Each structure stands twice: as structure tokens, then as C-alpha cells.
């Protein structure tokens, strides 16, 4: 540490023999050392640096959202309202939802790992529009500042869904400001999606045909399509909410001839596909981790790739399943219920193909693999309970209960956040060029899995027994399960902090990773870790399928 | 593309504008709406195809230009059963 | 940004850079279509729920002013399309003249739209404070609200379009964008302008000609 604070001993970036903080020559010519000033980071157009800017920002918002969740869980320890007022509780869970959805989950994997890896995986020097990429980060930060501003002003109490007429007429909080924040951050999503689509179409290296793309790329392509086509609908909906509040527009107000359900149609036309924005990149990550762990070609590559596209398309057709008890036409509900069952098929294809890929693979229990296994288990539970609430009759019983809360946390937290940590542990040596402690990695994967189930499994039972969501005063019979959930949340919280410690430690004391520490395939592993500024000295030519691992013949037993 | 073609398209668009205004004098209700929307679609098609020069672009660009229209169609298609059959 | 002899960073050659630019613009336009899609959905729902009031209040709008404005936009789109054609043939002066006249027509549109708002305000048919004494029914007011929201959102886009046309004209005038090598900046701006035109093509019959 002392060498950092002493300015006379700062490394000279132009002198490659000056060791400075770096241990290897690779590090000295990497993107991390290409410019040391704050300016060189804040005005960078290097996709790898923008990815790190995003990583730092969303980690910050993850903490803020986590603190809000901690308040919620602490208040739920007892059946009475002892920590927060009703209003305060509403504001805490709204803040948790808004920040976690738009400032962590949506940008989480695409804007960090997608940004970092898409050009590396397809053999390009950067994204198609590098300056647009940086602009999208600035827009994200602007939206974030608005959100923090709202936090200081006292928050908002509508829930992350902004349902009308609560949000448009009755809510006391800063609805317009929060709507503005989400409106702004939406443009960041659109620009990211646009950039990814054009990059994947136009910048693939020679020989990198669609059938040779890593599955991570396929899932990010599907995600980008949703980002571009769904996000604008949210933007206009939020603008209408703001106009409704400020000018009494009336479009969502039945007294003025409007229709509150129109809001729900518009909102869920974005927000259901948004769930797939959150989980599709995670599915892509897990495809990579599973193939790397098994060291086998992915079973049914075309089906896994195609199922990403299928999820993106069918995911647009199911939004009405959020509205079964809202008073929408029963015929519409029936159609949406059927389509919601259909969307489970491509998700199922992925699970089966991952399992088949792992069958007789050379599996080593590395941290990325453990996170991937955690993902698969939690995603299956979340997916199957999703089928339950997609059934019209069952949903009448379970709608707006903790069952739904547990269901979507299994997908978004158990699924996406596990995959995010899996990606972090898999590509960390590539991003920073250092190895971390594998033992601690395994431990944190296990603690996250245990803590997560401890937190959210009791919520399935709570919901099934009738505990509604968004209430902090509840009958005493629910206290045991609520307390289990809150204790689990503390375990989960600590488990989430563990990687911060050993990954930070690895930055300083980790061994240099080498090009390919996991001994896996993929263009990103053919270049030095951390990569040089322009990724590839020569644009590579691809001449084989992805995941081209040697197939091991089964040993004959005498 | 010749500017003469562009000019003919402009003439066609102007004629269609007159057609849509005239139609509004004679038609009411669903026929009026249908006439207005079909004429608008033809005009939009002309602008897309000739002015935006999609006829000179590759399939990929054409696809990215029309995909949003397809998606909007899906949106309207799936919202329709709710508004047409809602009983409350 | 200077016009460099070589292509910019991630690209291998100029054709690739050109195609990426065109495709990026079309994807952006797709997101614009979805943005207005939400408004069109709201118009459709109101039309279905209150068709009588919608027709009644639509008849009071100045359809001929809307028609003139449609004509202005169609003509400007023609000029912009011609500018694209000229830019591919490096007809620098023609491109400049066409872009500037298209921008001028855009400004005329905005001026006429402003006059229209003003006269509606005078007549008491604009749903803003002090301008709605003639609006008697809630659904009628809702329809006019949507009219105001959608036309003003369109006007915002048109304003951006006018600025974009003038910026591109400026770049060509100062030769910072050389033709025909950088015709992509004309093409992408033109595509945006055409889309703003197309949105108006749909708004016009839905708002002014509901009968």
C-alpha cells in the first residue's frame, strides 16, 4: 500500500521495465495500465474500461438496494410495526425494488460482462459504437443521481410497479422524480442493446459464423433485442404517469374516462420481457460455465442458442399473466396463461442440455462451476413455481402473496445474482490478470446458496398460507417463518460480502493468471490477461466450432 | 436511384393525402378508421421503401426497420382480447 | 472528429463502418417506433372506449392545417431523400441546398403547429389552463390531452430532426464530413427524418380525421 501513496514511486507508464505495481510485462501493456489518470477512465471509449465503470457503479447500487432490503427484513422480525412506520416500510421496499431492478439487475451482466466479453469473444477490437457505449454509462449515472436524490428527499411509496391510480393520484412520494430516473436509465439500456446488436452482426471475426458463436453471445443478442424493443414502451408509460400526476392527463383515471388497466398493459409489456433481460444473460453465463466445467462440447448447441431467441420472442407474449386478478377479460387471461406455459419449454431445453453436457464430463469443483450448479437448482425451483402462478385458478390464491415474492427472487436473485457471481469468479482472472483463492470462492458459492434458500424458501410457505406481500404487520402465526427468512437474509448478506474481500486481496497479492487459467476454449482465453488495449494484435480467424474440446473415449474396463 | 423516381413517389404521397382527407368527408365509423389507417400504411410503406431506400438495402437492414412494426402488431393483437371482451 | 484517412477503431474497412452506422440508426428507429407505440395504444383504447366523443372533438380540430403540415413534411422528406441521392454522387452544393430547405420546411411545420395550438387556445379547445372553456366532457378532454401529448412529442422529435439536418449541413459545408465517403451521416439523419414523417402520417388521420 505504501508504494501507492508515495507519489515519487509511481510507476512510469512509458517505461515497460519499470515494475511499479505490476508483476508481469503483460500487465504493463494491458488496458488497465493504458493511462493512469482519472480522465483516462472517465473519458475512455475502451469497452473493457467502460465495463469496469459499470461494475463499480452497479456494485454501489447493489449495496444501497441491499441496505433497503435489510431494513425490510429487520422490520419483519416481529409481527408489529416496530422499526418503521407504514409509510416508511412502503418506501423501503419500493426503493429496494426500483434500485435492484433498474440499477442492478437489468445492467448487471450485460453492461459488465457483456461489455467486457462480447468484443473479446467474437474477435473484435471494440463494440461497434465505442462513444455511444461511454455515453450509455453517463446516462446510467445521471439516472442514478436522480434516484439518490429521491432517496435524500424521502423516497417513494408506490412499489417498483408504479400501479395506477395509486401512483398517479394518491401516492405522496416523489413519483415524478423516480419516474424520471427510470426514464433516463432506460435510454442507457436502449443504447447498450443497440450497440450489442450491431456489434454481433457486423464485427464478428472472419470465420466466426453464427453457428460458431459462444452461447454467451447468443443470449446477449436475445437480451439486446428485448432491450431495444421493450424499454421505449416503459419510457413512454413513465412519461404518461408523470403527465398524469403533473397535469391530470386522465389516461389512467377512470373518472376522466381513462383506464387504469391500460397502465398495467403498457407497464408489463416492458416489465415482463424485462425479467428475461435479467435472466437471459445469466443463462448465457451458465452455458459458458457448464461447458467449461464439463470440458465437453455443449450438448445440443443449436437448441441452446435457439432457445435464447425463443425465450426473447415468447417472453413478449406473456405479460398479461401479471393481470389475472386485475379485472382483465377472462379470455385474455386464458391466452396469456397458455403462452406463459409455452415459455417454460425453451427454458426447460436449456436445463436438460446443460445436464446432458455435464454427463460424464471432466468436472472439477471450481467456484464458477459451484455457482452454475447453484444457479441451475434455484432457477429450476423459480421456474416451476412460475408455472404454478401461471395457472389461472392457482394464481387467484397465490396472487400478491409471498409465494410470488419467493418465485421471482428465485429467478432474479437465486438465478441472476448467482450467475453474476459465477461470471465474476470465472472471468475475474481475465479481467484483472490475477488468480484469487479458490477455497474462498467455493465457500462463498456455498454460503450464497445456503443463505439464499434459508431466506426465500420459507416465503413460499408463507405465501401459500396466505401472507400477502408488502405488509409489515402480520398475524403471529407467520413469525417463525419470517424470522427464518430474516436470519437467512443475514447469512446471504455476509456471503455476498465475502467475494469483495478475497477478490480485492487477489488484486494485490494474487498470482498472475496467464492467458488461460481454466484451460478452456474461447477467443477471450487466447489473449493475455488482462487483455491489451486493442484486444487482438491481429484479428483472429476462426476455423472450428465453439467448445471444441477433445472428446474422451470411454475407458474399457476389463 | 433517380430523383425522378423520388419525385413520382412524392406525387403519389400527395395524392394519397388528398385521398385520406376526401375519404374522411364521406366515411364514418369503422370504414373511416380502416380507410385512414390503410392509406397511412401505404404512405408509410412508400416512405420506407423509396425515401428510406429500403429497396436498395440488404435484408438485414430491412428486417431491423420492420421488426418494431411486427412487435407493435403483437402488442395490439394481445391487448385486443382484453378490451374487446372485458365484462367489468 | 476529423475525417481520418483510415477507418475508426473497431472497424476493418469503410464498408463495414458504413453498414454498422446504417444498421445502428435503423435499430434506434425501431426503439422510436415502440416509444410512439405506447401513445398509439393509448389512442386506440380511448377511441374504442369513447368513440362518440373522440369523433365529436376530432371534428373541431383544424384538419386543413394538419393537411398542410402533412404536405410540408412529405415534401421535406422528398428533399431529404434527394439529398441522400446527391450525397452518394458527391454533389456537395445540391446536398447543402436540399438539407437546408428540408430543415426550413420543418421549421415551417413547427411554426404552423404553434399557430394551430394558439388558435385552439383562443377558441377554448386546448386542454391547458385557461384554454378549455369549450371542453365539456371528460372523454373529450382526454382525447384532446392525447392530441396535445402526441403532437408535442412529435414536435420535440421534429425539432431534434431540424437540428440534426442543420448540423449535418454544417459538417458538409465545413468539409468535416467529406462526400461521398461520409454519406452515411446524411443517410442516417435522413432515415430519422423519414421516421418522424411516418409517425405524423399515422397521427394525422387518427387525431384529425376521426369520423
PDB file of C-alpha atoms in Angstrom, chain C residues 4-194:
ATOM      1  CA  UNK C   4      -9.374  10.399 -40.983  1.00  0.00           C
ATOM      2  CA  UNK C   5      -7.916   8.611 -43.950  1.00  0.00           C
ATOM      3  CA  UNK C   6      -8.235   5.340 -42.030  1.00  0.00           C
ATOM      4  CA  UNK C   7     -11.431   3.891 -40.587  1.00  0.00           C
ATOM      5  CA  UNK C   8     -12.247   4.240 -36.921  1.00  0.00           C
ATOM      6  CA  UNK C   9     -11.260   1.785 -34.239  1.00  0.00           C
ATOM      7  CA  UNK C  10     -13.313  -1.337 -34.226  1.00  0.00           C
ATOM      8  CA  UNK C  11     -13.739  -1.439 -37.987  1.00  0.00           C
ATOM      9  CA  UNK C  12     -11.710  -3.217 -40.615  1.00  0.00           C
ATOM     10  CA  UNK C  13     -12.872  -1.281 -43.663  1.00  0.00           C
ATOM     11  CA  UNK C  14     -15.104   1.592 -44.672  1.00  0.00           C
ATOM     12  CA  UNK C  15     -17.936  -0.570 -45.970  1.00  0.00           C
ATOM     13  CA  UNK C  16     -18.208  -2.311 -42.608  1.00  0.00           C
ATOM     14  CA  UNK C  17     -18.309   1.029 -40.808  1.00  0.00           C
ATOM     15  CA  UNK C  18     -20.970   2.308 -43.198  1.00  0.00           C
ATOM     16  CA  UNK C  19     -23.189  -0.747 -42.762  1.00  0.00           C
ATOM     17  CA  UNK C  20     -22.845  -0.602 -38.987  1.00  0.00           C
ATOM     18  CA  UNK C  21     -23.907   3.042 -38.973  1.00  0.00           C
ATOM     19  CA  UNK C  22     -26.981   2.406 -41.108  1.00  0.00           C
ATOM     20  CA  UNK C  23     -27.993  -0.619 -39.082  1.00  0.00           C
ATOM     21  CA  UNK C  24     -27.490   1.208 -35.781  1.00  0.00           C
ATOM     22  CA  UNK C  25     -29.769   4.008 -36.957  1.00  0.00           C
ATOM     23  CA  UNK C  26     -32.489   1.586 -38.031  1.00  0.00           C
ATOM     24  CA  UNK C  27     -32.395  -0.153 -34.667  1.00  0.00           C
ATOM     25  CA  UNK C  28     -32.655   3.197 -32.945  1.00  0.00           C
ATOM     26  CA  UNK C  29     -35.653   3.985 -35.140  1.00  0.00           C
ATOM     27  CA  UNK C  30     -37.198   0.672 -34.078  1.00  0.00           C
ATOM     28  CA  UNK C  31     -37.000   1.888 -30.490  1.00  0.00           C
ATOM     29  CA  UNK C  32     -38.611   5.178 -31.553  1.00  0.00           C
ATOM     30  CA  UNK C  33     -41.476   3.263 -33.161  1.00  0.00           C
ATOM     31  CA  UNK C  34     -42.006   1.387 -29.903  1.00  0.00           C
ATOM     32  CA  UNK C  35     -41.932   4.680 -27.979  1.00  0.00           C
ATOM     33  CA  UNK C  36     -44.744   6.093 -30.094  1.00  0.00           C
ATOM     34  CA  UNK C  37     -46.368   2.662 -29.990  1.00  0.00           C
ATOM     35  CA  UNK C  38     -47.354   3.285 -26.388  1.00  0.00           C
ATOM     36  CA  UNK C  39     -49.070   6.525 -27.425  1.00  0.00           C
ATOM     37  CA  UNK C  40     -50.835   4.813 -30.316  1.00  0.00           C
ATOM     38  CA  UNK C  41     -52.034   2.151 -27.904  1.00  0.00           C
ATOM     39  CA  UNK C  42     -53.499   4.853 -25.654  1.00  0.00           C
ATOM     40  CA  UNK C  43     -55.218   6.489 -28.649  1.00  0.00           C
ATOM     41  CA  UNK C  44     -56.658   3.127 -29.713  1.00  0.00           C
ATOM     42  CA  UNK C  45     -58.019   2.390 -26.246  1.00  0.00           C
ATOM     43  CA  UNK C  46     -59.665   5.812 -25.944  1.00  0.00           C
ATOM     44  CA  UNK C  47     -61.099   5.547 -29.440  1.00  0.00           C
ATOM     45  CA  UNK C  48     -62.597   2.156 -28.614  1.00  0.00           C
ATOM     46  CA  UNK C  49     -63.985   3.233 -25.242  1.00  0.00           C
ATOM     47  CA  UNK C  50     -65.339   6.674 -26.211  1.00  0.00           C
ATOM     48  CA  UNK C  51     -65.675   6.674 -29.998  1.00  0.00           C
ATOM     49  CA  UNK C  52     -68.557   9.175 -29.965  1.00  0.00           C
ATOM     50  CA  UNK C  53     -66.698  11.860 -28.013  1.00  0.00           C
ATOM     51  CA  UNK C  54     -63.487  11.225 -29.941  1.00  0.00           C
ATOM     52  CA  UNK C  55     -65.277  11.864 -33.239  1.00  0.00           C
ATOM     53  CA  UNK C  56     -67.053  14.893 -31.828  1.00  0.00           C
ATOM     54  CA  UNK C  57     -63.851  16.543 -30.651  1.00  0.00           C
ATOM     55  CA  UNK C  58     -61.806  15.397 -33.632  1.00  0.00           C
ATOM     56  CA  UNK C  59     -64.221  17.284 -35.925  1.00  0.00           C
ATOM     57  CA  UNK C  60     -63.337  20.510 -34.120  1.00  0.00           C
ATOM     58  CA  UNK C  61     -59.617  20.203 -34.904  1.00  0.00           C
ATOM     59  CA  UNK C  62     -58.308  22.191 -37.882  1.00  0.00           C
ATOM     60  CA  UNK C  63     -57.927  19.302 -40.302  1.00  0.00           C
ATOM     61  CA  UNK C  64     -56.799  21.583 -43.153  1.00  0.00           C
ATOM     62  CA  UNK C  65     -53.927  22.960 -41.078  1.00  0.00           C
ATOM     63  CA  UNK C  66     -52.982  19.343 -40.346  1.00  0.00           C
ATOM     64  CA  UNK C  67     -53.177  18.581 -44.078  1.00  0.00           C
ATOM     65  CA  UNK C  68     -50.904  21.496 -44.936  1.00  0.00           C
ATOM     66  CA  UNK C  69     -48.474  20.318 -42.289  1.00  0.00           C
ATOM     67  CA  UNK C  70     -48.580  16.783 -43.692  1.00  0.00           C
ATOM     68  CA  UNK C  71     -47.776  18.234 -47.094  1.00  0.00           C
ATOM     69  CA  UNK C  72     -44.824  20.165 -45.635  1.00  0.00           C
ATOM     70  CA  UNK C  73     -43.430  17.010 -44.069  1.00  0.00           C
ATOM     71  CA  UNK C  74     -43.935  14.864 -47.178  1.00  0.00           C
ATOM     72  CA  UNK C  75     -42.158  17.486 -49.253  1.00  0.00           C
ATOM     73  CA  UNK C  76     -39.299  17.803 -46.794  1.00  0.00           C
ATOM     74  CA  UNK C  77     -38.947  14.022 -46.806  1.00  0.00           C
ATOM     75  CA  UNK C  78     -38.685  14.116 -50.575  1.00  0.00           C
ATOM     76  CA  UNK C  79     -35.970  16.777 -50.363  1.00  0.00           C
ATOM     77  CA  UNK C  80     -34.056  14.765 -47.772  1.00  0.00           C
ATOM     78  CA  UNK C  81     -34.302  11.606 -49.873  1.00  0.00           C
ATOM     79  CA  UNK C  82     -32.953  13.572 -52.825  1.00  0.00           C
ATOM     80  CA  UNK C  83     -30.133  14.835 -50.610  1.00  0.00           C
ATOM     81  CA  UNK C  84     -29.126  11.239 -49.864  1.00  0.00           C
ATOM     82  CA  UNK C  85     -29.071  10.518 -53.559  1.00  0.00           C
ATOM     83  CA  UNK C  86     -26.924  13.587 -54.242  1.00  0.00           C
ATOM     84  CA  UNK C  87     -24.531  12.851 -51.380  1.00  0.00           C
ATOM     85  CA  UNK C  88     -23.718   9.469 -52.904  1.00  0.00           C
ATOM     86  CA  UNK C  89     -22.712  11.293 -56.048  1.00  0.00           C
ATOM     87  CA  UNK C  90     -20.724  13.912 -54.106  1.00  0.00           C
ATOM     88  CA  UNK C  91     -22.963  16.754 -55.298  1.00  0.00           C
ATOM     89  CA  UNK C  92     -21.972  18.836 -52.300  1.00  0.00           C
ATOM     90  CA  UNK C  93     -23.826  22.050 -53.101  1.00  0.00           C
ATOM     91  CA  UNK C  94     -27.042  20.259 -54.040  1.00  0.00           C
ATOM     92  CA  UNK C  95     -26.902  18.303 -50.777  1.00  0.00           C
ATOM     93  CA  UNK C  96     -26.454  21.516 -48.802  1.00  0.00           C
ATOM     94  CA  UNK C  97     -29.366  23.230 -50.546  1.00  0.00           C
ATOM     95  CA  UNK C  98     -31.674  20.241 -50.112  1.00  0.00           C
ATOM     96  CA  UNK C  99     -30.848  19.736 -46.431  1.00  0.00           C
ATOM     97  CA  UNK C 100     -31.292  23.379 -45.573  1.00  0.00           C
ATOM     98  CA  UNK C 101     -34.608  23.627 -47.438  1.00  0.00           C
ATOM     99  CA  UNK C 102     -35.864  20.474 -45.718  1.00  0.00           C
ATOM    100  CA  UNK C 103     -34.917  21.981 -42.366  1.00  0.00           C
ATOM    101  CA  UNK C 104     -36.741  25.159 -43.378  1.00  0.00           C
ATOM    102  CA  UNK C 105     -39.894  23.174 -44.162  1.00  0.00           C
ATOM    103  CA  UNK C 106     -39.516  21.525 -40.760  1.00  0.00           C
ATOM    104  CA  UNK C 107     -39.407  24.956 -39.139  1.00  0.00           C
ATOM    105  CA  UNK C 108     -42.495  25.979 -41.119  1.00  0.00           C
ATOM    106  CA  UNK C 109     -44.248  22.882 -39.784  1.00  0.00           C
ATOM    107  CA  UNK C 110     -43.348  23.844 -36.229  1.00  0.00           C
ATOM    108  CA  UNK C 111     -44.496  27.413 -36.801  1.00  0.00           C
ATOM    109  CA  UNK C 112     -47.815  26.298 -38.224  1.00  0.00           C
ATOM    110  CA  UNK C 113     -48.256  23.808 -35.391  1.00  0.00           C
ATOM    111  CA  UNK C 114     -47.621  26.602 -32.908  1.00  0.00           C
ATOM    112  CA  UNK C 115     -50.189  28.800 -34.685  1.00  0.00           C
ATOM    113  CA  UNK C 116     -52.645  25.908 -34.536  1.00  0.00           C
ATOM    114  CA  UNK C 117     -52.147  25.481 -30.770  1.00  0.00           C
ATOM    115  CA  UNK C 118     -52.588  29.220 -30.349  1.00  0.00           C
ATOM    116  CA  UNK C 119     -55.846  29.359 -32.308  1.00  0.00           C
ATOM    117  CA  UNK C 120     -57.166  26.321 -30.421  1.00  0.00           C
ATOM    118  CA  UNK C 121     -56.300  28.116 -27.222  1.00  0.00           C
ATOM    119  CA  UNK C 122     -58.225  31.188 -28.424  1.00  0.00           C
ATOM    120  CA  UNK C 123     -61.209  29.004 -29.257  1.00  0.00           C
ATOM    121  CA  UNK C 124     -61.078  27.354 -25.834  1.00  0.00           C
ATOM    122  CA  UNK C 125     -60.305  23.905 -27.168  1.00  0.00           C
ATOM    123  CA  UNK C 126     -56.751  23.363 -25.961  1.00  0.00           C
ATOM    124  CA  UNK C 127     -56.603  21.344 -22.744  1.00  0.00           C
ATOM    125  CA  UNK C 128     -54.302  23.699 -20.847  1.00  0.00           C
ATOM    126  CA  UNK C 129     -55.116  26.117 -18.052  1.00  0.00           C
ATOM    127  CA  UNK C 130     -57.253  28.989 -19.350  1.00  0.00           C
ATOM    128  CA  UNK C 131     -57.826  27.453 -22.756  1.00  0.00           C
ATOM    129  CA  UNK C 132     -60.529  24.876 -22.289  1.00  0.00           C
ATOM    130  CA  UNK C 133     -63.847  26.608 -21.653  1.00  0.00           C
ATOM    131  CA  UNK C 134     -65.372  24.816 -24.678  1.00  0.00           C
ATOM    132  CA  UNK C 135     -64.323  21.350 -23.497  1.00  0.00           C
ATOM    133  CA  UNK C 136     -67.374  19.930 -21.775  1.00  0.00           C
ATOM    134  CA  UNK C 137     -66.914  16.185 -21.459  1.00  0.00           C
ATOM    135  CA  UNK C 138     -64.217  14.209 -19.636  1.00  0.00           C
ATOM    136  CA  UNK C 139     -63.570  11.786 -22.525  1.00  0.00           C
ATOM    137  CA  UNK C 140     -63.410  14.715 -24.921  1.00  0.00           C
ATOM    138  CA  UNK C 141     -60.818  16.368 -22.744  1.00  0.00           C
ATOM    139  CA  UNK C 142     -58.934  13.084 -22.513  1.00  0.00           C
ATOM    140  CA  UNK C 143     -58.861  12.856 -26.315  1.00  0.00           C
ATOM    141  CA  UNK C 144     -57.556  16.413 -26.605  1.00  0.00           C
ATOM    142  CA  UNK C 145     -54.984  15.647 -23.910  1.00  0.00           C
ATOM    143  CA  UNK C 146     -53.745  12.763 -26.011  1.00  0.00           C
ATOM    144  CA  UNK C 147     -53.778  15.028 -29.059  1.00  0.00           C
ATOM    145  CA  UNK C 148     -51.608  17.518 -27.203  1.00  0.00           C
ATOM    146  CA  UNK C 149     -49.241  14.874 -25.790  1.00  0.00           C
ATOM    147  CA  UNK C 150     -48.728  13.044 -29.072  1.00  0.00           C
ATOM    148  CA  UNK C 151     -48.371  16.114 -31.288  1.00  0.00           C
ATOM    149  CA  UNK C 152     -45.995  17.803 -28.860  1.00  0.00           C
ATOM    150  CA  UNK C 153     -43.907  14.629 -28.509  1.00  0.00           C
ATOM    151  CA  UNK C 154     -43.804  14.558 -32.298  1.00  0.00           C
ATOM    152  CA  UNK C 155     -42.833  18.239 -32.365  1.00  0.00           C
ATOM    153  CA  UNK C 156     -39.952  17.512 -29.998  1.00  0.00           C
ATOM    154  CA  UNK C 157     -38.721  14.816 -32.360  1.00  0.00           C
ATOM    155  CA  UNK C 158     -39.109  17.141 -35.311  1.00  0.00           C
ATOM    156  CA  UNK C 159     -37.106  19.831 -33.526  1.00  0.00           C
ATOM    157  CA  UNK C 160     -34.317  17.334 -32.946  1.00  0.00           C
ATOM    158  CA  UNK C 161     -34.586  16.423 -36.625  1.00  0.00           C
ATOM    159  CA  UNK C 162     -34.248  20.047 -37.749  1.00  0.00           C
ATOM    160  CA  UNK C 163     -31.180  20.474 -35.544  1.00  0.00           C
ATOM    161  CA  UNK C 164     -29.713  17.230 -36.894  1.00  0.00           C
ATOM    162  CA  UNK C 165     -30.260  18.315 -40.508  1.00  0.00           C
ATOM    163  CA  UNK C 166     -28.586  21.660 -39.846  1.00  0.00           C
ATOM    164  CA  UNK C 167     -25.662  20.036 -38.024  1.00  0.00           C
ATOM    165  CA  UNK C 168     -25.102  17.639 -40.917  1.00  0.00           C
ATOM    166  CA  UNK C 169     -25.350  20.518 -43.383  1.00  0.00           C
ATOM    167  CA  UNK C 170     -22.780  22.391 -41.290  1.00  0.00           C
ATOM    168  CA  UNK C 171     -20.416  19.432 -41.297  1.00  0.00           C
ATOM    169  CA  UNK C 172     -20.685  19.132 -45.049  1.00  0.00           C
ATOM    170  CA  UNK C 173     -20.278  22.883 -45.518  1.00  0.00           C
ATOM    171  CA  UNK C 174     -17.070  22.921 -43.470  1.00  0.00           C
ATOM    172  CA  UNK C 175     -15.948  19.709 -45.214  1.00  0.00           C
ATOM    173  CA  UNK C 176     -15.548  17.898 -41.919  1.00  0.00           C
ATOM    174  CA  UNK C 177     -17.697  15.185 -43.470  1.00  0.00           C
ATOM    175  CA  UNK C 178     -16.351  14.505 -46.921  1.00  0.00           C
ATOM    176  CA  UNK C 179     -18.665  13.267 -49.643  1.00  0.00           C
ATOM    177  CA  UNK C 180     -19.266  10.653 -50.822  1.00  0.00           C
ATOM    178  CA  UNK C 181     -17.094   8.824 -48.239  1.00  0.00           C
ATOM    179  CA  UNK C 182     -19.157  10.029 -45.281  1.00  0.00           C
ATOM    180  CA  UNK C 183     -22.555   9.933 -46.964  1.00  0.00           C
ATOM    181  CA  UNK C 184     -23.546   7.744 -44.010  1.00  0.00           C
ATOM    182  CA  UNK C 185     -24.173  10.844 -41.855  1.00  0.00           C
ATOM    183  CA  UNK C 186     -26.654  12.112 -44.457  1.00  0.00           C
ATOM    184  CA  UNK C 187     -28.268   8.694 -44.758  1.00  0.00           C
ATOM    185  CA  UNK C 188     -28.765   8.149 -41.029  1.00  0.00           C
ATOM    186  CA  UNK C 189     -30.119  11.647 -40.439  1.00  0.00           C
ATOM    187  CA  UNK C 190     -32.420  11.215 -43.414  1.00  0.00           C
ATOM    188  CA  UNK C 191     -33.706   7.921 -42.018  1.00  0.00           C
ATOM    189  CA  UNK C 192     -34.551   9.662 -38.740  1.00  0.00           C
ATOM    190  CA  UNK C 193     -36.332  12.441 -40.617  1.00  0.00           C
ATOM    191  CA  UNK C 194     -38.379   9.947 -42.629  1.00  0.00           C
TER     192      UNK C 194
END
